[in-house]
mmCIF file of C-alpha atoms in Angstrom:
data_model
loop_
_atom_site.group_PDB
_atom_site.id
_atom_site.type_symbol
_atom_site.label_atom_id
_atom_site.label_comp_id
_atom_site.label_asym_id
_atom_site.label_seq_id
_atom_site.Cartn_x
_atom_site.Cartn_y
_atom_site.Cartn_z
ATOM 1 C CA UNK O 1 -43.212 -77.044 87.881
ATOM 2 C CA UNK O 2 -46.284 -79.252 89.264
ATOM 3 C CA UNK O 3 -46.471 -81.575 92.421
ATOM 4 C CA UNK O 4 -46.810 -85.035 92.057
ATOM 5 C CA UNK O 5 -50.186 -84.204 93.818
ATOM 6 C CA UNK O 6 -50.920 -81.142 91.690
ATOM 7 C CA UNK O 7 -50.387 -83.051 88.734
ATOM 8 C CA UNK O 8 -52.719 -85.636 90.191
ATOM 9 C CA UNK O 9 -55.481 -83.655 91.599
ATOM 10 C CA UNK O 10 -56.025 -81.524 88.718
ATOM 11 C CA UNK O 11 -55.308 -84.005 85.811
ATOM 12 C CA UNK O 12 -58.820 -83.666 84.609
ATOM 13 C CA UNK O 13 -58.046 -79.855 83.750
ATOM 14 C CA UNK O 14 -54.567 -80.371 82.318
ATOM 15 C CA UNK O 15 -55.750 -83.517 79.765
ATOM 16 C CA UNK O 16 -57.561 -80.694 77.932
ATOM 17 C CA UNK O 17 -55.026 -79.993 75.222
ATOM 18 C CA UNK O 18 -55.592 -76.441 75.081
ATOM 19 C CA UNK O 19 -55.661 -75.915 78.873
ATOM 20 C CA UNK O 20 -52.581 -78.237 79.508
ATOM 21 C CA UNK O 21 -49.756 -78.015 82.664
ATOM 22 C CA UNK O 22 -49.145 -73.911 81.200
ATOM 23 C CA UNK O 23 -53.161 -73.159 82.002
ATOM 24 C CA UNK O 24 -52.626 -74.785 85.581
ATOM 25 C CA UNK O 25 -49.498 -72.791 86.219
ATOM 26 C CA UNK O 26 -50.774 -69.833 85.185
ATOM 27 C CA UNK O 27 -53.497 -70.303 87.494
ATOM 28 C CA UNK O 28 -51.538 -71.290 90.526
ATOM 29 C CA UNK O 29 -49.956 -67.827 90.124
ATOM 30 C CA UNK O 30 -53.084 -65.746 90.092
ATOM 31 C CA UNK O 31 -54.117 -63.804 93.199
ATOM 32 C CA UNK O 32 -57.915 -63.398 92.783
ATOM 33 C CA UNK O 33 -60.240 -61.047 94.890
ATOM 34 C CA UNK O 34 -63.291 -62.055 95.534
ATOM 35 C CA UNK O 35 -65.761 -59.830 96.942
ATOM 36 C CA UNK O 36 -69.185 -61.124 97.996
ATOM 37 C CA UNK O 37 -69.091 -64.250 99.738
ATOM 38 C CA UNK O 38 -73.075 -64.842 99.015
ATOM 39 C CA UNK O 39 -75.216 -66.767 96.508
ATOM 40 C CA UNK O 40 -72.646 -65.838 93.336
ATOM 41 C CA UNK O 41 -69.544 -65.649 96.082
ATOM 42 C CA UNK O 42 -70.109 -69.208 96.999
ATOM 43 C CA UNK O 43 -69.656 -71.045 93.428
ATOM 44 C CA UNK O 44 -67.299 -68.612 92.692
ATOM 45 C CA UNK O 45 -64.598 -69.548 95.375
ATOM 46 C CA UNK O 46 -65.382 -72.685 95.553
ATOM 47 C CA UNK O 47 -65.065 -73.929 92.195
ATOM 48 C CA UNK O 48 -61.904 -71.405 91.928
ATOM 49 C CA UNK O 49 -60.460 -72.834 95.286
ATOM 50 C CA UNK O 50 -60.987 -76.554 93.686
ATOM 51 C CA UNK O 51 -59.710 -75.770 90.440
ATOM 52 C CA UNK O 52 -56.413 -74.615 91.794
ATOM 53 C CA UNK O 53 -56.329 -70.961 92.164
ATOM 54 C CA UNK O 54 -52.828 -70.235 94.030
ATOM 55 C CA UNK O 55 -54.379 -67.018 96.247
ATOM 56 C CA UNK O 56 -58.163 -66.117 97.140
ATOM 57 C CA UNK O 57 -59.297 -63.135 98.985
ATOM 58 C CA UNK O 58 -62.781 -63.415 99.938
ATOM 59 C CA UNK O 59 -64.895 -60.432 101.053
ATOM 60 C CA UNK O 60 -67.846 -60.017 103.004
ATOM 61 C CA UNK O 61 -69.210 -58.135 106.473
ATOM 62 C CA UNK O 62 -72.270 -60.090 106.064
ATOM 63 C CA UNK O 63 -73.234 -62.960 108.900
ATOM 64 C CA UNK O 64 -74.923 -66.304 107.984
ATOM 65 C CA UNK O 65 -78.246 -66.671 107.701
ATOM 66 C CA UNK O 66 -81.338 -69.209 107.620
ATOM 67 C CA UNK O 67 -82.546 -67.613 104.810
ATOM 68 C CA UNK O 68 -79.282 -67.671 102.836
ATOM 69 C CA UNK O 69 -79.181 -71.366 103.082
ATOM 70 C CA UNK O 70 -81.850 -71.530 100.493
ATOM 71 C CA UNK O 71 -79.018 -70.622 97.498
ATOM 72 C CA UNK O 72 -76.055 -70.350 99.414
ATOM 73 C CA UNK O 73 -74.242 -73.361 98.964
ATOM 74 C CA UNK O 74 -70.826 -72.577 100.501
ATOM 75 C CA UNK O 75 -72.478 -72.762 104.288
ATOM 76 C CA UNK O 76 -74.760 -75.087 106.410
ATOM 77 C CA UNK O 77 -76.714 -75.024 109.326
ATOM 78 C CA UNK O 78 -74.029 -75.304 111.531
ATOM 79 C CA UNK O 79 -72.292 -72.169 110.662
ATOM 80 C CA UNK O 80 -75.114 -69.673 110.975
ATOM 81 C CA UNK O 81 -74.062 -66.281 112.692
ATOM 82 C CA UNK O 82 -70.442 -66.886 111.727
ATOM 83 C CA UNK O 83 -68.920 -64.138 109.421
ATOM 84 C CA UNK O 84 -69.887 -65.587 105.592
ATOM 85 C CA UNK O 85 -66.207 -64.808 104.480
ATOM 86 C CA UNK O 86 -64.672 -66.616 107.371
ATOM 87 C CA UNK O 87 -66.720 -69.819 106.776
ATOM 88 C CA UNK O 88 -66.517 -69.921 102.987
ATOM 89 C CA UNK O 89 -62.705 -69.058 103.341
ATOM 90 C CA UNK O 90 -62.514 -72.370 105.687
ATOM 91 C CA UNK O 91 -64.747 -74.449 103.180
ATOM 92 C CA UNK O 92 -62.389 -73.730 100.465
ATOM 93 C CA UNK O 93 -59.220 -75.022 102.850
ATOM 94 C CA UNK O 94 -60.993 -78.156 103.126
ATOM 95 C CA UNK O 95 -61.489 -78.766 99.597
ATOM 96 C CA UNK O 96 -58.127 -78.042 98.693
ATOM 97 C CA UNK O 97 -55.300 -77.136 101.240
ATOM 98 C CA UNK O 98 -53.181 -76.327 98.554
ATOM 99 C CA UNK O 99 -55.305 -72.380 97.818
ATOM 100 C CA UNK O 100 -54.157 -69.612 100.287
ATOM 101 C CA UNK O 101 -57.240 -68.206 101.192
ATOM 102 C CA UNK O 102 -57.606 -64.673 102.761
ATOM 103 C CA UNK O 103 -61.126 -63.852 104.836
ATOM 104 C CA UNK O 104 -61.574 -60.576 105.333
ATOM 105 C CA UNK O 105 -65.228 -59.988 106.992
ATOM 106 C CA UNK O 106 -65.644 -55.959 106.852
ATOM 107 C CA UNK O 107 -66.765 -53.592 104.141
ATOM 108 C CA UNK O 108 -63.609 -52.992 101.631
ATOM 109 C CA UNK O 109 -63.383 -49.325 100.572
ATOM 110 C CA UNK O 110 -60.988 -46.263 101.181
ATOM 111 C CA UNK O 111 -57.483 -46.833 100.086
ATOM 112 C CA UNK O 112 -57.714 -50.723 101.538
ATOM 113 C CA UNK O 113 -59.931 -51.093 98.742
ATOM 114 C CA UNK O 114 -57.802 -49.765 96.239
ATOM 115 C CA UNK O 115 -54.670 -51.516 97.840
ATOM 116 C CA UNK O 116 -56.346 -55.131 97.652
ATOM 117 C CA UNK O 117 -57.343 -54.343 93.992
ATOM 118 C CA UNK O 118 -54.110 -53.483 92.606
ATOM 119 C CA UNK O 119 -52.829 -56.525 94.628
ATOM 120 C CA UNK O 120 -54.952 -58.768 92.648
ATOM 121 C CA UNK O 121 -54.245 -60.333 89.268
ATOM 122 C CA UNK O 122 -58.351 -60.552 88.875
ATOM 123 C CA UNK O 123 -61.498 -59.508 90.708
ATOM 124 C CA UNK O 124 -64.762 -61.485 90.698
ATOM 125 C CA UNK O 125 -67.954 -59.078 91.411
ATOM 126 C CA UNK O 126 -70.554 -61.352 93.447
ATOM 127 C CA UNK O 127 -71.736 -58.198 95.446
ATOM 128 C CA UNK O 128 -74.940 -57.638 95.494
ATOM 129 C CA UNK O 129 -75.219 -53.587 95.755
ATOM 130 C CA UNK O 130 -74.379 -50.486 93.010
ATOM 131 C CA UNK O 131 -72.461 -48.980 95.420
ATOM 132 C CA UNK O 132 -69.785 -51.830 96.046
ATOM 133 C CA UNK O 133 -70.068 -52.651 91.958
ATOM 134 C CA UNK O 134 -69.506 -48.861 90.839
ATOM 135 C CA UNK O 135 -66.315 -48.436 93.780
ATOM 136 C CA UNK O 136 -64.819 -51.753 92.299
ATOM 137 C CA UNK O 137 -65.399 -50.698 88.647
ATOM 138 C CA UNK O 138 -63.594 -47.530 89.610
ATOM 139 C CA UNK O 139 -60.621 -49.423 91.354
ATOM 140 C CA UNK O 140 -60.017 -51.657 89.020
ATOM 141 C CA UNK O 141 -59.688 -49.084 85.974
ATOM 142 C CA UNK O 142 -57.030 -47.434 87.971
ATOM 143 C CA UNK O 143 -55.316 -50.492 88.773
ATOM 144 C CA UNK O 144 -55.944 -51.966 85.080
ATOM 145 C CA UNK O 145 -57.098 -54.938 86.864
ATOM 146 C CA UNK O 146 -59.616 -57.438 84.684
ATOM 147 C CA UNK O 147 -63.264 -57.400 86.537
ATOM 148 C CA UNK O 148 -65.757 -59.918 86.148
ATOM 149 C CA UNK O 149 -69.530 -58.916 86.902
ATOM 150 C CA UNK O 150 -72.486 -61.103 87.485
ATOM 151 C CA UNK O 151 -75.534 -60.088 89.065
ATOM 152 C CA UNK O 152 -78.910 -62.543 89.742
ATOM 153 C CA UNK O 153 -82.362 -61.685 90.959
ATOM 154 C CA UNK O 154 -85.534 -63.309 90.624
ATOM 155 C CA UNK O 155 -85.022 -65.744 87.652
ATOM 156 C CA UNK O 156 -82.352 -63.312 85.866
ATOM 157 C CA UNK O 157 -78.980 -63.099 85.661
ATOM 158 C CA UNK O 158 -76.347 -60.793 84.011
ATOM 159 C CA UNK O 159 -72.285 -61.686 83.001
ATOM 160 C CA UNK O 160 -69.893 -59.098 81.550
ATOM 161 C CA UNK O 161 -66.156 -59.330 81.736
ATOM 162 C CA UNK O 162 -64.180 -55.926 81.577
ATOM 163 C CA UNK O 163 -61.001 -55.226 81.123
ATOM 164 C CA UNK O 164 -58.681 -51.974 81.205
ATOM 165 C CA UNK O 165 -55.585 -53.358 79.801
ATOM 166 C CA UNK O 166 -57.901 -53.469 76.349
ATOM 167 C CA UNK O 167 -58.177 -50.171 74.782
ATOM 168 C CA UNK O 168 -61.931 -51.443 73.061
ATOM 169 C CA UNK O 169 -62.726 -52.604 75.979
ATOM 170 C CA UNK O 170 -66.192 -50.617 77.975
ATOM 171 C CA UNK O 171 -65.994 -50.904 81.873
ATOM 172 C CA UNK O 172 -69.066 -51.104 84.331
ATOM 173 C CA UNK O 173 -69.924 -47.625 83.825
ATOM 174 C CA UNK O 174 -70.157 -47.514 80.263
ATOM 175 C CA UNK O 175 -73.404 -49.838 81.039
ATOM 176 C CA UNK O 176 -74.975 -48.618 83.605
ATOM 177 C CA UNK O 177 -74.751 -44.909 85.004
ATOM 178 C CA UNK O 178 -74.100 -44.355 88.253
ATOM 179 C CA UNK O 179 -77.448 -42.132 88.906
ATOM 180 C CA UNK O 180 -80.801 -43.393 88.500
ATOM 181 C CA UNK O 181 -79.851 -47.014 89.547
ATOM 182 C CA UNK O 182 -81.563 -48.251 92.508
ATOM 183 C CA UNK O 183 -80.805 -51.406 94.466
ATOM 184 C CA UNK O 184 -83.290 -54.293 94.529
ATOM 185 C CA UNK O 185 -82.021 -57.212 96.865
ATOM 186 C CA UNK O 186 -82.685 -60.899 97.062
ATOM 187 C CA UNK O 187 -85.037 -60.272 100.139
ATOM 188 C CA UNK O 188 -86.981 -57.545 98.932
ATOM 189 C CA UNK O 189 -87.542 -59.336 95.472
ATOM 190 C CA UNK O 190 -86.963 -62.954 95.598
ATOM 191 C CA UNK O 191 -84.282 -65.541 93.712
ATOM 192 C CA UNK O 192 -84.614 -68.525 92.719
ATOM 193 C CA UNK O 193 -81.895 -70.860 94.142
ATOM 194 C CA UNK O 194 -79.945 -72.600 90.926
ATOM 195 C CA UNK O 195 -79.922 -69.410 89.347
ATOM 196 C CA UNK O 196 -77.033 -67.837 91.515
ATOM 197 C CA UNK O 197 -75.123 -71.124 90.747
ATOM 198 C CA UNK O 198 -75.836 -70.737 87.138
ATOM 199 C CA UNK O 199 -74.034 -67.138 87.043
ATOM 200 C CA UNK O 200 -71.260 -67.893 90.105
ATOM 201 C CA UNK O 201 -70.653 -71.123 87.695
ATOM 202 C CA UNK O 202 -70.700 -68.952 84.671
ATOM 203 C CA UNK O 203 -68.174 -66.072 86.630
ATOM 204 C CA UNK O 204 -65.795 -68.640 87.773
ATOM 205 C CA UNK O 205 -65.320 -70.250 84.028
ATOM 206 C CA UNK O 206 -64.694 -66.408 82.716
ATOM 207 C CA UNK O 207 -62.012 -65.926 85.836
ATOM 208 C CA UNK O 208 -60.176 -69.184 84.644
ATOM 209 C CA UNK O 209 -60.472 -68.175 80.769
ATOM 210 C CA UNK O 210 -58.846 -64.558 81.780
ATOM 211 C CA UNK O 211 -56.114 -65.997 84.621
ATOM 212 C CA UNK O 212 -55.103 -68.792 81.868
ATOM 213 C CA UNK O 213 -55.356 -67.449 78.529
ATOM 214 C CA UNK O 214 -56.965 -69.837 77.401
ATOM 215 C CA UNK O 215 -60.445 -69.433 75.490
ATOM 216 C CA UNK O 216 -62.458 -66.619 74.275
ATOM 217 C CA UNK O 217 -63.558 -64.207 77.649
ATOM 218 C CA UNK O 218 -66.791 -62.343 77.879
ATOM 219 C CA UNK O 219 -64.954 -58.753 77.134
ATOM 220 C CA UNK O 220 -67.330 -56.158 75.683
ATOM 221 C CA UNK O 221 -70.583 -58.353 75.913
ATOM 222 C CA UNK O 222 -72.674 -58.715 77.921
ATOM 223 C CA UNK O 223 -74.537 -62.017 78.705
ATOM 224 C CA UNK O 224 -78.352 -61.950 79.977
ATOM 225 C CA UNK O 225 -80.250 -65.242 81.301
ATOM 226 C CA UNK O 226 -83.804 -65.615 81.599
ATOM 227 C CA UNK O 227 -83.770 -68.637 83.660
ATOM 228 C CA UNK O 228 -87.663 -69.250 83.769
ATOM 229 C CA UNK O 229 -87.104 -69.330 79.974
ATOM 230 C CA UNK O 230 -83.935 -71.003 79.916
ATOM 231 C CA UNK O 231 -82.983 -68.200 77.356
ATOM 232 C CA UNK O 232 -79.408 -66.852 77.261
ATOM 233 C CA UNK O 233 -79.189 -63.386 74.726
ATOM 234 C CA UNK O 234 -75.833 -61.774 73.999
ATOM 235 C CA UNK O 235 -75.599 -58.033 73.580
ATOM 236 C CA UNK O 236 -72.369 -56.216 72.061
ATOM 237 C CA UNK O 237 -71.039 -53.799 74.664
ATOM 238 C CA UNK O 238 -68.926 -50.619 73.549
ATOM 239 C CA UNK O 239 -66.863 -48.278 74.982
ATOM 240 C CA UNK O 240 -67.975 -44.938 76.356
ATOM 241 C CA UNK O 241 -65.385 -42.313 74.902
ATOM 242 C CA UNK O 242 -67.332 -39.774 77.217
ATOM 243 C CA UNK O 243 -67.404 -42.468 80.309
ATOM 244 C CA UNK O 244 -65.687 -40.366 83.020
ATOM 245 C CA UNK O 245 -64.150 -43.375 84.442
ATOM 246 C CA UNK O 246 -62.579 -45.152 81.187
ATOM 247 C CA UNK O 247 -63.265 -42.786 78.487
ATOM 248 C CA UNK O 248 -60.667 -42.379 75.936
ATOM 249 C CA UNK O 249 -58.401 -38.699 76.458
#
């Protein structure tokens, strides 16, 4: 059952007929792990966090920066050289006290990874390495935890949703392999700064579809945006039967 003031402060989501009070519950019970509190972390928790989430874990050993003010919309001026996962987690609070929020400012791998994934009922990718996407992809097949993937760089942007629990469904390896993949970052590259909204935006919609139920998810395809273009293409992901992280015994 709903609060008075949950029923109030997200009435906009539960007029939508096919969203309705069973959506918002279902969403107050999710536990979502978020890791990458940067330009596709930001929009990501804090759309999550104001939408009603009922648990976020947010991820990140990273610092604030000047130069991450530029896309990073979860932080401001006043909060550079604090821990980016402590100061997003804080920004969420104050949108809505009603999200636990978790910060947890080191680098999540070993068995902590592993225990934080099978903890969650979802996991958002807004990392920015192969490394941390690869050791999630991994955790979150064992764990048969849902993953959603974005990824943005210059005026591109990739979405995939993946998810164990579906027999048809490919996981992060069956796309990319994990040799021959080399990283490119923000600063060595350049973004553009409504791009990383565009996909964070575009992650936190596919975390509510998957949570809720409710609408058709982004599970074996893969979305591509040429943002200079304003050009979205759809590509038809399958499952690896040889992928030796999902592939079928």
């Amino acid at each position: 059952m709903l609060s008075d003031e949950e029923l109030i402060r997200y009435s906009r989501q539960i007029l939508l007929p096919r969203f309705d009070v069973a959506g918002q519950a279902k969403l107050r019970e999710a536990s979502i792990l978020v890791v990458g509190a940067g330009g596709l972390g930001c929009p990501v928790a804090l759309y999550l966090g104001a939408a009603g989430a009922g648990s976020l874990t947010l991820v990140d050993d990273d610092i604030v920066e000047l130069a991450n003010l530029q896309r990073q919309i979860g932080f401001d001026q006043l909060q550079l050289g604090e821990p980016k996962a402590a100061a997003l987690a804080e920004r969420v609070r104050q949108i809505n006290p009603l999200v636990a929020v978790e910060a947890i400012t080191a680098r999540l791998d070993g068995d902590l990874l592993h225990q934080k994934v099978a903890a969650a009922s979802l996991v958002v990718d807004c990392s920015d390495n192969f490394a941390t996407r690869f050791a999630l992809n991994r955790a979150c097949v064992k764990a048969g935890v849902p993953l959603v993937s974005g990824a943005a760089i210059r005026g591109e942007g990739q979405l995939a949703v993946f998810d164990p629990r579906d027999n048809e469904s490919p996981c992060y390896h069956c796309l990319y392999p994990e040799q021959g993949n080399e990283d490119l970052s923000c600063s060595q590259a350049g973004v553009i700064a409504p791009l990383v909204g565009m996909i964070g935006s575009a992650q936190a919609m596919e975390a509510l579809k998957m949570v809720s139920g409710v609408g058709t998810p982004l599970v074996g395809r893969l979305l591509v945006l040429d943002a200079w273009d304003m050009q979205w293409r759809e590509m038809k992901l399958a499952r690896d039967p040889e992928c030796p992280v999902c592939g079928l015994q």
